[in-house]
Amino acid sequence: MHLTHLIIDDFFNDPIAIRNQALSMKYPPRPERAIYPGRNAEGSLPLPGVERLISQIVQEPLQPKTNLSHCVPRIAMSDDLAKTSVHIDICHWSAIVYLSLDEHCQGGTHFFRHKKTGWDMAPAFPGVAEAAGYENAGEALDSILAEDESDLSKWEKTMTIPMKFNRLVLFRGYMWHDAGKAFGTTPETGRLILPMFFGNTQTG
């Protein structure tokens, strides 16, 4: 059995308080090399016990990936553009909590299948890349992203998880996905999310 996606609604007990905390933070300009749409907050939100909770949900020993934007709120408005589209997250589990109010929500998180290889995830398991003619998983990933990440004609959308206020979307970081639609003209009406990234304490 291999769990790949999980959706939990009404995730936070007091989501308005979390949303207000996120909106009160400063959002400096996006770094030149960043690939995500919008802007990250200048720091992370303190969420004591969230790693333990997610570990219990997926029944795996997890720890935060502090080299990623773990628990750092992100705002993307309609005039924000990302440099890339389809991608993976270098972690064992990714999580997104949607903090946009329902009356503002648009789109959601999209998942894809790579048409050329037929893969709905990066070659995360031994032998998959080699069976498709690549030297190794790293070479496969580099090749696919270099050639196809921004060309949606090379991908088949397999699923959209719709945005909903206080919905947690939990998925394997190696699933091909994109951030969905940015919207709104102010932080209060824009795409506000809280991303989280976890590694497995036993496998990384």
PDB file of C-alpha atoms in Angstrom:
ATOM      1  CA  MET A   1       0.000   0.000   0.000  1.00  0.00           C
ATOM      2  CA  HIS A   2       1.374   3.401  -1.032  1.00  0.00           C
ATOM      3  CA  LEU A   3      -0.406   6.556   0.125  1.00  0.00           C
ATOM      4  CA  THR A   4       0.137   9.468  -2.275  1.00  0.00           C
ATOM      5  CA  HIS A   5      -2.567  12.083  -1.550  1.00  0.00           C
ATOM      6  CA  LEU A   6      -4.695  13.024   1.428  1.00  0.00           C
ATOM      7  CA  ILE A   7      -7.208  15.859   1.897  1.00  0.00           C
ATOM      8  CA  ILE A   8      -8.300  17.070   5.324  1.00  0.00           C
ATOM      9  CA  ASP A   9     -10.868  19.841   5.678  1.00  0.00           C
ATOM     10  CA  ASP A  10     -11.216  22.102   8.735  1.00  0.00           C
ATOM     11  CA  PHE A  11      -7.556  21.511   9.556  1.00  0.00           C
ATOM     12  CA  PHE A  12      -6.904  24.346  12.016  1.00  0.00           C
ATOM     13  CA  ASN A  13      -9.147  24.842  15.037  1.00  0.00           C
ATOM     14  CA  ASP A  14      -8.938  28.631  14.605  1.00  0.00           C
ATOM     15  CA  PRO A  15      -8.096  29.239  10.939  1.00  0.00           C
ATOM     16  CA  ILE A  16      -9.045  32.930  11.037  1.00  0.00           C
ATOM     17  CA  ALA A  17      -6.351  33.526  13.651  1.00  0.00           C
ATOM     18  CA  ILE A  18      -3.778  31.706  11.484  1.00  0.00           C
ATOM     19  CA  ARG A  19      -4.886  33.677   8.426  1.00  0.00           C
ATOM     20  CA  ASN A  20      -4.637  36.968  10.304  1.00  0.00           C
ATOM     21  CA  GLN A  21      -1.161  36.055  11.535  1.00  0.00           C
ATOM     22  CA  ALA A  22      -0.100  35.332   7.974  1.00  0.00           C
ATOM     23  CA  LEU A  23      -1.588  38.571   6.647  1.00  0.00           C
ATOM     24  CA  SER A  24       0.163  40.596   9.349  1.00  0.00           C
ATOM     25  CA  MET A  25       3.603  39.448   8.180  1.00  0.00           C
ATOM     26  CA  LYS A  26       5.860  41.287   5.748  1.00  0.00           C
ATOM     27  CA  TYR A  27       6.344  39.854   2.248  1.00  0.00           C
ATOM     28  CA  PRO A  28       9.629  41.004   0.690  1.00  0.00           C
ATOM     29  CA  PRO A  29      10.215  40.769  -3.065  1.00  0.00           C
ATOM     30  CA  ARG A  30      10.697  37.257  -4.392  1.00  0.00           C
ATOM     31  CA  PRO A  31      14.365  36.258  -4.793  1.00  0.00           C
ATOM     32  CA  GLU A  32      15.613  36.296  -8.380  1.00  0.00           C
ATOM     33  CA  ARG A  33      16.056  32.518  -8.557  1.00  0.00           C
ATOM     34  CA  ALA A  34      12.788  31.568  -6.855  1.00  0.00           C
ATOM     35  CA  ILE A  35      10.455  29.422  -8.957  1.00  0.00           C
ATOM     36  CA  TYR A  36       7.206  29.823  -7.019  1.00  0.00           C
ATOM     37  CA  PRO A  37       4.539  32.443  -7.832  1.00  0.00           C
ATOM     38  CA  GLY A  38       4.060  35.344  -5.456  1.00  0.00           C
ATOM     39  CA  ARG A  39       6.048  36.161  -2.346  1.00  0.00           C
ATOM     40  CA  ASN A  40       7.063  34.303   0.781  1.00  0.00           C
ATOM     41  CA  ALA A  41       6.683  35.881   4.203  1.00  0.00           C
ATOM     42  CA  GLU A  42       9.836  37.059   5.910  1.00  0.00           C
ATOM     43  CA  GLY A  43       9.599  34.251   8.459  1.00  0.00           C
ATOM     44  CA  SER A  44       7.706  31.126   9.453  1.00  0.00           C
ATOM     45  CA  LEU A  45       4.587  30.743  11.559  1.00  0.00           C
ATOM     46  CA  PRO A  46       5.068  28.913  14.852  1.00  0.00           C
ATOM     47  CA  LEU A  47       2.908  25.795  14.793  1.00  0.00           C
ATOM     48  CA  PRO A  48       3.919  23.665  17.765  1.00  0.00           C
ATOM     49  CA  GLY A  49       3.186  19.995  17.283  1.00  0.00           C
ATOM     50  CA  VAL A  50       2.372  20.138  13.557  1.00  0.00           C
ATOM     51  CA  GLU A  51       5.191  17.727  12.660  1.00  0.00           C
ATOM     52  CA  ARG A  52       3.935  15.231  15.222  1.00  0.00           C
ATOM     53  CA  LEU A  53       0.374  15.584  13.941  1.00  0.00           C
ATOM     54  CA  ILE A  54       1.324  14.996  10.294  1.00  0.00           C
ATOM     55  CA  SER A  55       3.497  12.044  11.361  1.00  0.00           C
ATOM     56  CA  GLN A  56       0.472  10.515  13.074  1.00  0.00           C
ATOM     57  CA  ILE A  57      -1.722  11.093  10.030  1.00  0.00           C
ATOM     58  CA  VAL A  58       0.624   9.377   7.560  1.00  0.00           C
ATOM     59  CA  GLN A  59       1.998   6.872  10.090  1.00  0.00           C
ATOM     60  CA  GLU A  60       5.605   7.789   9.304  1.00  0.00           C
ATOM     61  CA  PRO A  61       8.328   9.429  11.425  1.00  0.00           C
ATOM     62  CA  LEU A  62       8.700  12.914   9.933  1.00  0.00           C
ATOM     63  CA  GLN A  63      10.763  16.013  10.516  1.00  0.00           C
ATOM     64  CA  PRO A  64      10.515  19.472   8.911  1.00  0.00           C
ATOM     65  CA  LYS A  65      12.662  20.213   5.871  1.00  0.00           C
ATOM     66  CA  THR A  66      14.159  23.424   7.181  1.00  0.00           C
ATOM     67  CA  ASN A  67      16.031  24.088   3.920  1.00  0.00           C
ATOM     68  CA  LEU A  68      12.642  24.631   2.250  1.00  0.00           C
ATOM     69  CA  SER A  69       9.932  27.186   3.018  1.00  0.00           C
ATOM     70  CA  HIS A  70       8.453  25.121   5.832  1.00  0.00           C
ATOM     71  CA  CYS A  71       5.540  26.926   7.519  1.00  0.00           C
ATOM     72  CA  VAL A  72       6.351  30.143   5.627  1.00  0.00           C
ATOM     73  CA  PRO A  73       3.114  31.753   4.350  1.00  0.00           C
ATOM     74  CA  ARG A  74       2.957  32.649   0.666  1.00  0.00           C
ATOM     75  CA  ILE A  75       0.799  35.192  -1.147  1.00  0.00           C
ATOM     76  CA  ALA A  76       0.298  35.184  -4.928  1.00  0.00           C
ATOM     77  CA  MET A  77      -1.886  37.757  -6.650  1.00  0.00           C
ATOM     78  CA  SER A  78      -3.119  37.957 -10.223  1.00  0.00           C
ATOM     79  CA  ASP A  79      -0.117  39.934 -11.457  1.00  0.00           C
ATOM     80  CA  ASP A  80       2.423  37.493  -9.998  1.00  0.00           C
ATOM     81  CA  LEU A  81       4.110  35.061 -12.356  1.00  0.00           C
ATOM     82  CA  ALA A  82       6.161  31.935 -11.659  1.00  0.00           C
ATOM     83  CA  LYS A  83       9.267  31.051 -13.638  1.00  0.00           C
ATOM     84  CA  THR A  84       8.320  27.401 -13.918  1.00  0.00           C
ATOM     85  CA  SER A  85       5.162  25.370 -14.015  1.00  0.00           C
ATOM     86  CA  VAL A  86       5.187  21.620 -13.397  1.00  0.00           C
ATOM     87  CA  HIS A  87       7.709  20.599 -10.747  1.00  0.00           C
ATOM     88  CA  ILE A  88       8.373  18.413  -7.722  1.00  0.00           C
ATOM     89  CA  ASP A  89       9.329  19.259  -4.152  1.00  0.00           C
ATOM     90  CA  ILE A  90      12.521  17.683  -2.836  1.00  0.00           C
ATOM     91  CA  CYS A  91      10.964  16.168   0.241  1.00  0.00           C
ATOM     92  CA  HIS A  92       9.097  13.088   1.381  1.00  0.00           C
ATOM     93  CA  TRP A  93       5.759  14.819   2.011  1.00  0.00           C
ATOM     94  CA  SER A  94       4.467  18.233   0.963  1.00  0.00           C
ATOM     95  CA  ALA A  95       1.486  19.920   2.552  1.00  0.00           C
ATOM     96  CA  ILE A  96      -0.521  23.019   1.677  1.00  0.00           C
ATOM     97  CA  VAL A  97      -3.124  24.658   3.870  1.00  0.00           C
ATOM     98  CA  TYR A  98      -5.307  27.050   1.898  1.00  0.00           C
ATOM     99  CA  LEU A  99      -5.860  30.270   3.852  1.00  0.00           C
ATOM    100  CA  SER A 100      -7.790  32.220   1.204  1.00  0.00           C
ATOM    101  CA  LEU A 101     -11.409  32.747   2.174  1.00  0.00           C
ATOM    102  CA  ASP A 102     -13.927  30.679   0.220  1.00  0.00           C
ATOM    103  CA  GLU A 103     -15.355  33.722  -1.548  1.00  0.00           C
ATOM    104  CA  HIS A 104     -11.915  34.432  -3.014  1.00  0.00           C
ATOM    105  CA  CYS A 105     -10.723  30.880  -3.763  1.00  0.00           C
ATOM    106  CA  GLN A 106     -10.007  30.002  -7.383  1.00  0.00           C
ATOM    107  CA  GLY A 107      -8.533  26.858  -8.900  1.00  0.00           C
ATOM    108  CA  GLY A 108      -6.449  24.652  -6.683  1.00  0.00           C
ATOM    109  CA  THR A 109      -3.397  22.407  -6.863  1.00  0.00           C
ATOM    110  CA  HIS A 110      -2.927  20.541 -10.147  1.00  0.00           C
ATOM    111  CA  PHE A 111      -1.314  17.142 -10.605  1.00  0.00           C
ATOM    112  CA  PHE A 112       0.070  15.844 -13.894  1.00  0.00           C
ATOM    113  CA  ARG A 113       1.274  12.854 -15.900  1.00  0.00           C
ATOM    114  CA  HIS A 114       4.328  13.329 -18.119  1.00  0.00           C
ATOM    115  CA  LYS A 115       3.183  12.273 -21.575  1.00  0.00           C
ATOM    116  CA  LYS A 116       6.524  11.029 -22.884  1.00  0.00           C
ATOM    117  CA  THR A 117       7.294   8.722 -19.963  1.00  0.00           C
ATOM    118  CA  GLY A 118       3.775   8.103 -18.685  1.00  0.00           C
ATOM    119  CA  TRP A 119       4.957   8.969 -15.162  1.00  0.00           C
ATOM    120  CA  ASP A 120       2.726  10.777 -12.682  1.00  0.00           C
ATOM    121  CA  MET A 121       5.684  11.208 -10.381  1.00  0.00           C
ATOM    122  CA  ALA A 122       9.423  11.674 -10.631  1.00  0.00           C
ATOM    123  CA  PRO A 123      11.379   8.392 -10.732  1.00  0.00           C
ATOM    124  CA  ALA A 124      11.698   8.122  -6.967  1.00  0.00           C
ATOM    125  CA  PHE A 125      12.002   4.351  -6.794  1.00  0.00           C
ATOM    126  CA  PRO A 126      15.004   2.188  -7.759  1.00  0.00           C
ATOM    127  CA  GLY A 127      15.153   1.045 -11.361  1.00  0.00           C
ATOM    128  CA  VAL A 128      12.321   3.212 -12.739  1.00  0.00           C
ATOM    129  CA  ALA A 129      14.542   5.726 -14.536  1.00  0.00           C
ATOM    130  CA  GLU A 130      16.883   3.062 -15.873  1.00  0.00           C
ATOM    131  CA  ALA A 131      13.969   1.023 -17.251  1.00  0.00           C
ATOM    132  CA  ALA A 132      12.941   4.081 -19.272  1.00  0.00           C
ATOM    133  CA  GLY A 133      16.406   4.456 -20.799  1.00  0.00           C
ATOM    134  CA  TYR A 134      17.867   7.080 -18.478  1.00  0.00           C
ATOM    135  CA  GLU A 135      21.229   6.665 -16.804  1.00  0.00           C
ATOM    136  CA  ASN A 136      19.776   7.311 -13.360  1.00  0.00           C
ATOM    137  CA  ALA A 137      16.965   9.174 -11.580  1.00  0.00           C
ATOM    138  CA  GLY A 138      18.903  12.437 -11.430  1.00  0.00           C
ATOM    139  CA  GLU A 139      19.543  12.423 -15.164  1.00  0.00           C
ATOM    140  CA  ALA A 140      15.869  11.669 -15.840  1.00  0.00           C
ATOM    141  CA  LEU A 141      14.663  14.480 -13.611  1.00  0.00           C
ATOM    142  CA  ASP A 142      17.083  17.026 -15.040  1.00  0.00           C
ATOM    143  CA  SER A 143      16.168  16.091 -18.597  1.00  0.00           C
ATOM    144  CA  ILE A 144      12.409  16.227 -18.069  1.00  0.00           C
ATOM    145  CA  LEU A 145      12.445  19.519 -16.205  1.00  0.00           C
ATOM    146  CA  ALA A 146      14.892  21.182 -18.567  1.00  0.00           C
ATOM    147  CA  GLU A 147      12.840  20.273 -21.636  1.00  0.00           C
ATOM    148  CA  ASP A 148       9.244  20.144 -20.482  1.00  0.00           C
ATOM    149  CA  GLU A 149       8.515  21.869 -17.178  1.00  0.00           C
ATOM    150  CA  SER A 150       7.108  25.066 -18.725  1.00  0.00           C
ATOM    151  CA  ASP A 151       5.423  23.430 -21.736  1.00  0.00           C
ATOM    152  CA  LEU A 152       1.985  22.240 -20.635  1.00  0.00           C
ATOM    153  CA  SER A 153       1.500  20.444 -23.964  1.00  0.00           C
ATOM    154  CA  LYS A 154       3.983  17.859 -22.640  1.00  0.00           C
ATOM    155  CA  TRP A 155       1.770  17.074 -19.643  1.00  0.00           C
ATOM    156  CA  GLU A 156      -1.662  15.579 -19.027  1.00  0.00           C
ATOM    157  CA  LYS A 157      -3.521  17.017 -16.056  1.00  0.00           C
ATOM    158  CA  THR A 158      -4.739  14.100 -13.966  1.00  0.00           C
ATOM    159  CA  MET A 159      -6.388  15.862 -11.040  1.00  0.00           C
ATOM    160  CA  THR A 160      -7.147  19.227  -9.489  1.00  0.00           C
ATOM    161  CA  ILE A 161      -7.655  19.478  -5.746  1.00  0.00           C
ATOM    162  CA  PRO A 162      -9.896  22.545  -5.385  1.00  0.00           C
ATOM    163  CA  MET A 163      -8.996  25.349  -3.034  1.00  0.00           C
ATOM    164  CA  LYS A 164     -11.117  25.608   0.095  1.00  0.00           C
ATOM    165  CA  PHE A 165     -10.492  27.700   3.170  1.00  0.00           C
ATOM    166  CA  ASN A 166      -8.728  25.714   5.907  1.00  0.00           C
ATOM    167  CA  ARG A 167      -8.252  22.643   3.675  1.00  0.00           C
ATOM    168  CA  LEU A 168      -5.005  20.685   4.063  1.00  0.00           C
ATOM    169  CA  VAL A 169      -3.694  18.971   0.943  1.00  0.00           C
ATOM    170  CA  LEU A 170      -1.010  16.429   1.777  1.00  0.00           C
ATOM    171  CA  PHE A 171       0.885  14.706  -1.029  1.00  0.00           C
ATOM    172  CA  ARG A 172       4.164  13.076  -1.886  1.00  0.00           C
ATOM    173  CA  GLY A 173       6.677  15.731  -2.863  1.00  0.00           C
ATOM    174  CA  TYR A 174       7.789  13.723  -5.884  1.00  0.00           C
ATOM    175  CA  MET A 175       4.351  13.943  -7.544  1.00  0.00           C
ATOM    176  CA  TRP A 176       4.379  16.203 -10.605  1.00  0.00           C
ATOM    177  CA  HIS A 177       2.310  19.259  -9.686  1.00  0.00           C
ATOM    178  CA  ASP A 178       1.966  22.993 -10.063  1.00  0.00           C
ATOM    179  CA  ALA A 179       0.755  25.839  -7.881  1.00  0.00           C
ATOM    180  CA  GLY A 180      -2.461  26.518  -9.728  1.00  0.00           C
ATOM    181  CA  LYS A 181      -3.928  29.926 -10.399  1.00  0.00           C
ATOM    182  CA  ALA A 182      -2.860  33.136  -8.679  1.00  0.00           C
ATOM    183  CA  PHE A 183      -5.649  35.648  -8.132  1.00  0.00           C
ATOM    184  CA  GLY A 184      -6.749  38.744  -6.298  1.00  0.00           C
ATOM    185  CA  THR A 185      -5.509  42.313  -6.175  1.00  0.00           C
ATOM    186  CA  THR A 186      -4.662  42.597  -2.472  1.00  0.00           C
ATOM    187  CA  PRO A 187      -3.199  40.217   0.116  1.00  0.00           C
ATOM    188  CA  GLU A 188      -6.672  39.871   1.612  1.00  0.00           C
ATOM    189  CA  THR A 189      -8.151  38.670  -1.698  1.00  0.00           C
ATOM    190  CA  GLY A 190      -5.110  36.850  -3.093  1.00  0.00           C
ATOM    191  CA  ARG A 191      -3.973  33.242  -3.046  1.00  0.00           C
ATOM    192  CA  LEU A 192      -2.769  32.771   0.515  1.00  0.00           C
ATOM    193  CA  ILE A 193      -1.307  29.413   1.460  1.00  0.00           C
ATOM    194  CA  LEU A 194       0.770  27.871   4.201  1.00  0.00           C
ATOM    195  CA  PRO A 195       3.155  25.287   2.712  1.00  0.00           C
ATOM    196  CA  MET A 196       4.876  22.626   4.783  1.00  0.00           C
ATOM    197  CA  PHE A 197       7.615  20.192   3.817  1.00  0.00           C
ATOM    198  CA  PHE A 198       8.647  17.033   5.629  1.00  0.00           C
ATOM    199  CA  GLY A 199      11.413  14.474   5.406  1.00  0.00           C
ATOM    200  CA  ASN A 200      11.250  10.941   6.720  1.00  0.00           C
ATOM    201  CA  THR A 201      13.600  10.606   9.684  1.00  0.00           C
ATOM    202  CA  GLN A 202      14.621   7.149   8.472  1.00  0.00           C
ATOM    203  CA  THR A 203      15.026   7.726   4.731  1.00  0.00           C
ATOM    204  CA  GLY A 204      15.486  11.518   4.387  1.00  0.00           C
TER     205      GLY A 204
END
